[in-house]
Coordinates of C-alpha atoms and ligand atoms in Angstrom, one line a residue:
M173 CA -6.8 -7.2 -16.3
R174 CA -5.9 -6.0 -12.8
Q175 CA -3.2 -3.3 -12.3
K176 CA 0.0 -4.8 -10.9
I177 CA 1.8 -2.5 -8.4
V178 CA 5.1 -2.6 -6.6
A179 CA 5.1 0.2 -4.0
G180 CA 8.0 1.1 -1.7
N181 CA 7.1 2.4 1.7
W182 CA 10.1 4.3 3.0
K183 CA 8.4 5.0 6.3
M184 CA 10.4 7.6 8.3
N185 CA 13.8 7.1 6.7
K186 CA 16.5 9.0 4.7
T187 CA 17.7 12.5 4.6
L188 CA 16.7 14.6 1.6
E189 CA 20.1 14.0 0.0
E190 CA 19.8 10.2 0.5
A191 CA 16.3 10.3 -0.7
K192 CA 17.3 12.0 -3.9
I193 CA 20.1 9.5 -4.5
L194 CA 17.8 6.5 -3.9
T195 CA 15.1 8.0 -6.2
A196 CA 17.7 8.6 -9.0
E197 CA 19.0 5.1 -8.7
V198 CA 15.5 3.5 -8.8
M199 CA 14.5 5.7 -11.7
G200 CA 17.6 4.8 -13.6
M201 CA 17.4 1.1 -13.1
V202 CA 13.7 0.5 -13.2
A203 CA 13.0 2.0 -16.6
D204 CA 13.5 -1.2 -18.4
E205 CA 11.7 -3.3 -15.8
V206 CA 8.3 -1.6 -15.8
K207 CA 6.1 -3.7 -17.9
G208 CA 2.9 -2.3 -19.4
N209 CA 0.6 -3.3 -16.6
T210 CA 2.9 -2.7 -13.7
S211 CA 3.1 0.5 -11.8
V212 CA 6.1 1.3 -9.5
V213 CA 5.3 3.7 -6.7
L214 CA 7.6 5.3 -4.0
C215 CA 5.7 6.3 -0.9
V216 CA 8.1 8.8 0.7
P217 CA 8.2 11.0 3.8
S218 CA 5.9 14.0 3.4
P219 CA 8.6 16.7 3.2
Y220 CA 10.2 14.9 0.2
L221 CA 7.0 14.5 -1.8
L222 CA 7.3 17.5 -4.0
P223 CA 11.1 17.5 -4.6
L224 CA 11.1 13.8 -5.4
K225 CA 8.0 14.2 -7.6
N226 CA 9.8 16.9 -9.5
Q227 CA 12.9 14.8 -9.8
L228 CA 10.8 11.9 -11.2
G229 CA 9.3 14.2 -13.8
N230 CA 7.8 12.0 -16.6
S231 CA 9.4 8.8 -15.3
S232 CA 7.3 5.7 -15.1
V233 CA 8.0 5.7 -11.3
K234 CA 5.2 7.4 -9.4
I235 CA 5.1 9.0 -6.0
G236 CA 2.9 8.4 -3.0
A237 CA 2.3 9.7 0.5
Q238 CA 2.1 7.6 3.6
N239 CA -0.9 9.1 5.3
C240 CA -3.4 11.9 5.1
S241 CA -5.8 13.6 7.5
E242 CA -9.5 13.0 7.8
H243 CA -10.0 16.8 7.6
D244 CA -9.7 19.1 4.6
W245 CA -8.2 22.2 6.1
G246 CA -7.8 23.9 9.4
A247 CA -6.3 23.9 12.9
Y248 CA -4.8 20.5 12.9
T249 CA -1.1 21.2 13.6
G250 CA 1.3 18.7 11.9
E251 CA -1.4 17.2 9.6
I252 CA -1.4 16.9 5.8
S253 CA -4.7 16.9 4.0
A254 CA -5.7 14.9 0.9
L255 CA -6.4 18.3 -0.8
M256 CA -2.8 19.3 -0.2
L257 CA -1.6 16.1 -1.8
K258 CA -4.0 16.8 -4.7
S259 CA -2.6 20.3 -5.1
M260 CA 0.9 18.8 -5.5
E261 CA -0.5 16.2 -7.9
I262 CA 0.5 13.2 -5.7
P263 CA -1.4 10.2 -7.1
Y264 CA -1.2 7.6 -4.2
V265 CA -1.6 7.6 -0.5
I266 CA -1.1 4.7 1.9
L267 CA -3.9 4.6 4.5
G268 CA -4.4 2.3 7.5
H269 CA -0.8 1.0 7.8
S270 CA -0.5 -1.2 10.9
E271 CA 2.0 1.3 12.3
R272 CA -0.6 4.0 12.1
R273 CA -3.1 1.7 13.7
Q274 CA -0.7 0.7 16.4
Y275 CA 1.2 3.9 17.3
F276 CA -1.4 6.5 16.3
G277 CA -4.6 4.8 17.3
E278 CA -6.2 4.7 13.9
D279 CA -9.3 2.6 13.7
G280 CA -11.7 1.5 11.0
K281 CA -14.1 4.5 11.6
L282 CA -11.3 7.0 11.2
L283 CA -9.9 5.2 8.2
A284 CA -13.3 5.2 6.5
K285 CA -13.2 9.0 6.7
K286 CA -9.6 9.2 5.4
I287 CA -10.5 6.9 2.5
D288 CA -13.4 9.3 1.6
K289 CA -11.1 12.3 1.8
A290 CA -8.5 10.6 -0.4
L291 CA -11.1 9.6 -3.0
A292 CA -12.7 13.0 -3.0
A293 CA -9.3 14.4 -3.8
S294 CA -8.9 11.9 -6.7
L295 CA -6.0 10.1 -4.9
T296 CA -5.6 6.3 -5.1
P297 CA -5.6 5.0 -1.5
I298 CA -3.5 2.0 -0.8
F299 CA -5.5 0.6 2.1
C300 CA -3.6 -1.6 4.5
C301 CA -5.1 -4.5 6.5
G302 CA -3.5 -7.4 8.4
E303 CA -3.6 -9.3 11.6
P304 CA -1.2 -9.2 14.6
L305 CA 0.6 -12.5 15.6
E306 CA -1.8 -13.3 18.5
I307 CA -4.7 -13.2 16.1
R308 CA -3.0 -15.4 13.6
E309 CA -2.2 -17.9 16.4
A310 CA -5.7 -17.8 17.7
G311 CA -6.9 -18.7 14.1
T312 CA -9.2 -15.6 13.8
H313 CA -7.1 -13.8 11.2
E314 CA -9.6 -14.1 8.4
K315 CA -12.4 -12.7 10.6
L316 CA -10.3 -9.7 11.6
V317 CA -9.1 -8.9 8.1
K318 CA -12.6 -9.1 6.7
Q319 CA -13.7 -6.8 9.5
Q320 CA -10.9 -4.3 8.8
V321 CA -11.9 -4.3 5.1
E322 CA -15.6 -3.9 6.0
E323 CA -15.1 -1.0 8.4
A324 CA -13.0 1.1 6.1
L325 CA -14.4 0.3 2.7
F326 CA -17.9 -1.2 2.7
H327 CA -19.6 2.2 2.8
L328 CA -18.2 3.0 -0.6
S329 CA -20.2 2.9 -3.8
T330 CA -19.1 0.4 -6.5
D331 CA -17.4 3.1 -8.5
A332 CA -15.5 4.4 -5.5
L333 CA -14.4 0.9 -4.4
K334 CA -12.9 0.3 -7.9
K335 CA -10.4 3.1 -7.2
I336 CA -9.0 1.4 -4.1
V337 CA -5.8 -0.7 -3.9
I338 CA -5.7 -3.0 -0.9
A339 CA -2.5 -4.2 0.7
Y340 CA -2.6 -7.2 3.0
E341 CA 0.2 -6.9 5.5
P342 CA 0.3 -9.4 8.3
V343 CA 1.8 -7.5 11.2
W344 CA 3.9 -10.4 12.3
A345 CA 5.7 -10.3 8.9
I346 CA 6.5 -6.5 8.9
G347 CA 10.1 -5.8 9.5
T348 CA 10.7 -9.2 11.0
G349 CA 12.2 -11.0 8.1
K350 CA 9.4 -13.6 8.6
T351 CA 7.5 -13.5 5.3
A352 CA 4.1 -15.1 5.0
T353 CA 4.4 -18.2 2.8
S354 CA 3.0 -17.7 -0.7
Q355 CA 0.2 -20.1 0.4
Q356 CA -0.7 -17.9 3.4
A357 CA -0.6 -14.8 1.3
Q358 CA -2.7 -16.4 -1.5
D359 CA -5.2 -17.8 1.0
M360 CA -5.8 -14.4 2.6
H361 CA -5.9 -12.5 -0.7
A362 CA -8.6 -14.9 -1.9
V363 CA -10.5 -14.4 1.3
I364 CA -10.4 -10.6 0.9
R365 CA -11.4 -10.9 -2.8
M366 CA -14.3 -13.2 -1.9
H367 CA -15.4 -10.8 0.8
L368 CA -15.4 -7.9 -1.7
A369 CA -17.4 -10.1 -4.1
S370 CA -20.0 -10.8 -1.4
K371 CA -20.8 -7.1 -1.3
Y372 CA -19.8 -5.8 -4.8
G373 CA -20.1 -8.8 -7.0
E374 CA -17.4 -11.0 -8.5
Q375 CA -16.7 -8.8 -11.5
V376 CA -15.8 -5.8 -9.3
A377 CA -13.8 -7.9 -6.9
S378 CA -11.8 -9.3 -9.7
E379 CA -10.7 -5.8 -10.7
I380 CA -9.3 -4.8 -7.3
S381 CA -5.5 -5.0 -6.9
I382 CA -4.5 -6.7 -3.7
L383 CA -0.8 -6.3 -2.8
Y384 CA 1.2 -8.3 -0.2
G385 CA 3.4 -6.6 2.3
G386 CA 5.7 -8.0 5.0
S387 CA 9.4 -8.8 4.6
V388 CA 9.1 -8.9 0.8
K389 CA 12.7 -9.3 -0.6
A390 CA 14.3 -9.9 -3.9
D391 CA 14.5 -13.6 -3.2
N392 CA 10.8 -14.2 -2.3
A393 CA 9.1 -11.6 -4.5
Q394 CA 8.8 -13.7 -7.6
E395 CA 7.1 -16.6 -5.7
L396 CA 4.7 -14.3 -3.9
F397 CA 3.8 -12.3 -7.0
S398 CA 3.1 -15.5 -9.0
C399 CA 0.1 -16.3 -6.7
P400 CA -3.1 -15.8 -8.6
D401 CA -4.6 -13.2 -6.2
V402 CA -1.4 -11.4 -5.3
D403 CA -1.1 -8.3 -7.6
G404 CA 2.1 -6.9 -6.3
G405 CA 3.8 -5.8 -3.2
L406 CA 4.1 -3.1 -0.6
V407 CA 7.8 -3.1 0.4
G408 CA 9.3 -1.6 3.5
G409 CA 12.9 -2.2 4.4
A410 CA 13.9 -3.6 1.0
S411 CA 12.7 -0.5 -0.7
L412 CA 15.4 1.5 1.0
K413 CA 18.1 -0.2 -1.2
S414 CA 17.8 0.6 -4.9
R415 CA 19.2 -2.7 -6.2
E416 CA 17.1 -4.8 -3.9
F417 CA 13.9 -2.8 -4.7
V418 CA 14.5 -3.0 -8.5
D419 CA 15.1 -6.8 -8.2
I420 CA 11.7 -7.0 -6.4
V421 CA 10.1 -5.1 -9.3
K422 CA 11.8 -7.6 -11.6
G423 CA 9.9 -10.4 -9.7
M424 CA 6.7 -9.1 -11.3
K425 CA 6.7 -11.0 -14.5
Ligands
13P120 P1 8.9 -4.7 5.6 O1 9.0 -4.9 4.1 O2 10.1 -3.9 6.1 O3 8.6 -5.9 6.3 O4 7.7 -3.6 5.8 C1 6.5 -3.9 5.2 C2 5.7 -2.7 5.3 O5 5.3 -2.3 6.4 C3 5.3 -2.0 4.1 O6 4.3 -1.1 4.3

C-alpha cells in the first residue's frame, strides 16, 4: 500500500516565534488525525529546521527542507547540502519546486544531481513537476510533465526510484486559488504513474506516492485525495494556518 503524505510547504514565511507557535498548534491538533499510513510533514525555512525538529521530538509530524545543493561541501555561499540535512536528521527535502525552476533557473539536469545527492544522504526527495498555464492551454502538459519526470528521475535505479515521492503541482494552480479539478489531477497522476511504469514496471510505479499541489484547501482536499492516483498533497498557503492545515490532513481518510 502506498504511503499517504500531507506535506506543508511554508516557503519563505514566518518569524521563528510564529513558526514555533504554528508547529505547536499543528502538533497538538494533528495527533489524533494521523492514520497509520499517513505521514504529515512540515517543510520549513532552513534556519528553522533544527529548532522545529527538536520541538517536534517524537511527534508523528515530520520535518522537511525546501531545497538542497547539488554539491556536498565547499565554497558555495548561501547553500545547504544534503549532507548537512542528513547531519541534522532531516528526513524530507522538496526538490524542483516550480518557484526554484522559475526564479532560480533550476532545470532537469541540475535536479537530477540534487536528487542523487538527496538519496545519497538517505533523504526522501519530494520531487515537484507541473506545467505553466501556457503549456496547459497549448495542450502539451502531459508531454512536458513526462519530460520533467524523465530528466530528473529516469537515470535512477529501481531501488533508488522507490525512495522518491513525486508532487504534481500545475503552476497555474499555485497560490492562485484556482485548484485543478479532481479529474485534471487524477488524469495527470495516472499519466505520471504510467510513465514510471513504462520504465520501471507496473509494480514499482504502483508503489510511488504522487501528491497533488496547487491551492489545496480544507474544502477541496477530501475530493482530491479520494482520487485513486492522488496519494496526498503538497500544501502552500493553507499550511500557514494550523486549523486549515489540520482540516486538510483530515481530508485524508
Ligand atoms: P499553494 O497551496 O499556496 O497554492 O502552493 C502550492 C505549493 O506551491 C506547494 O508547494
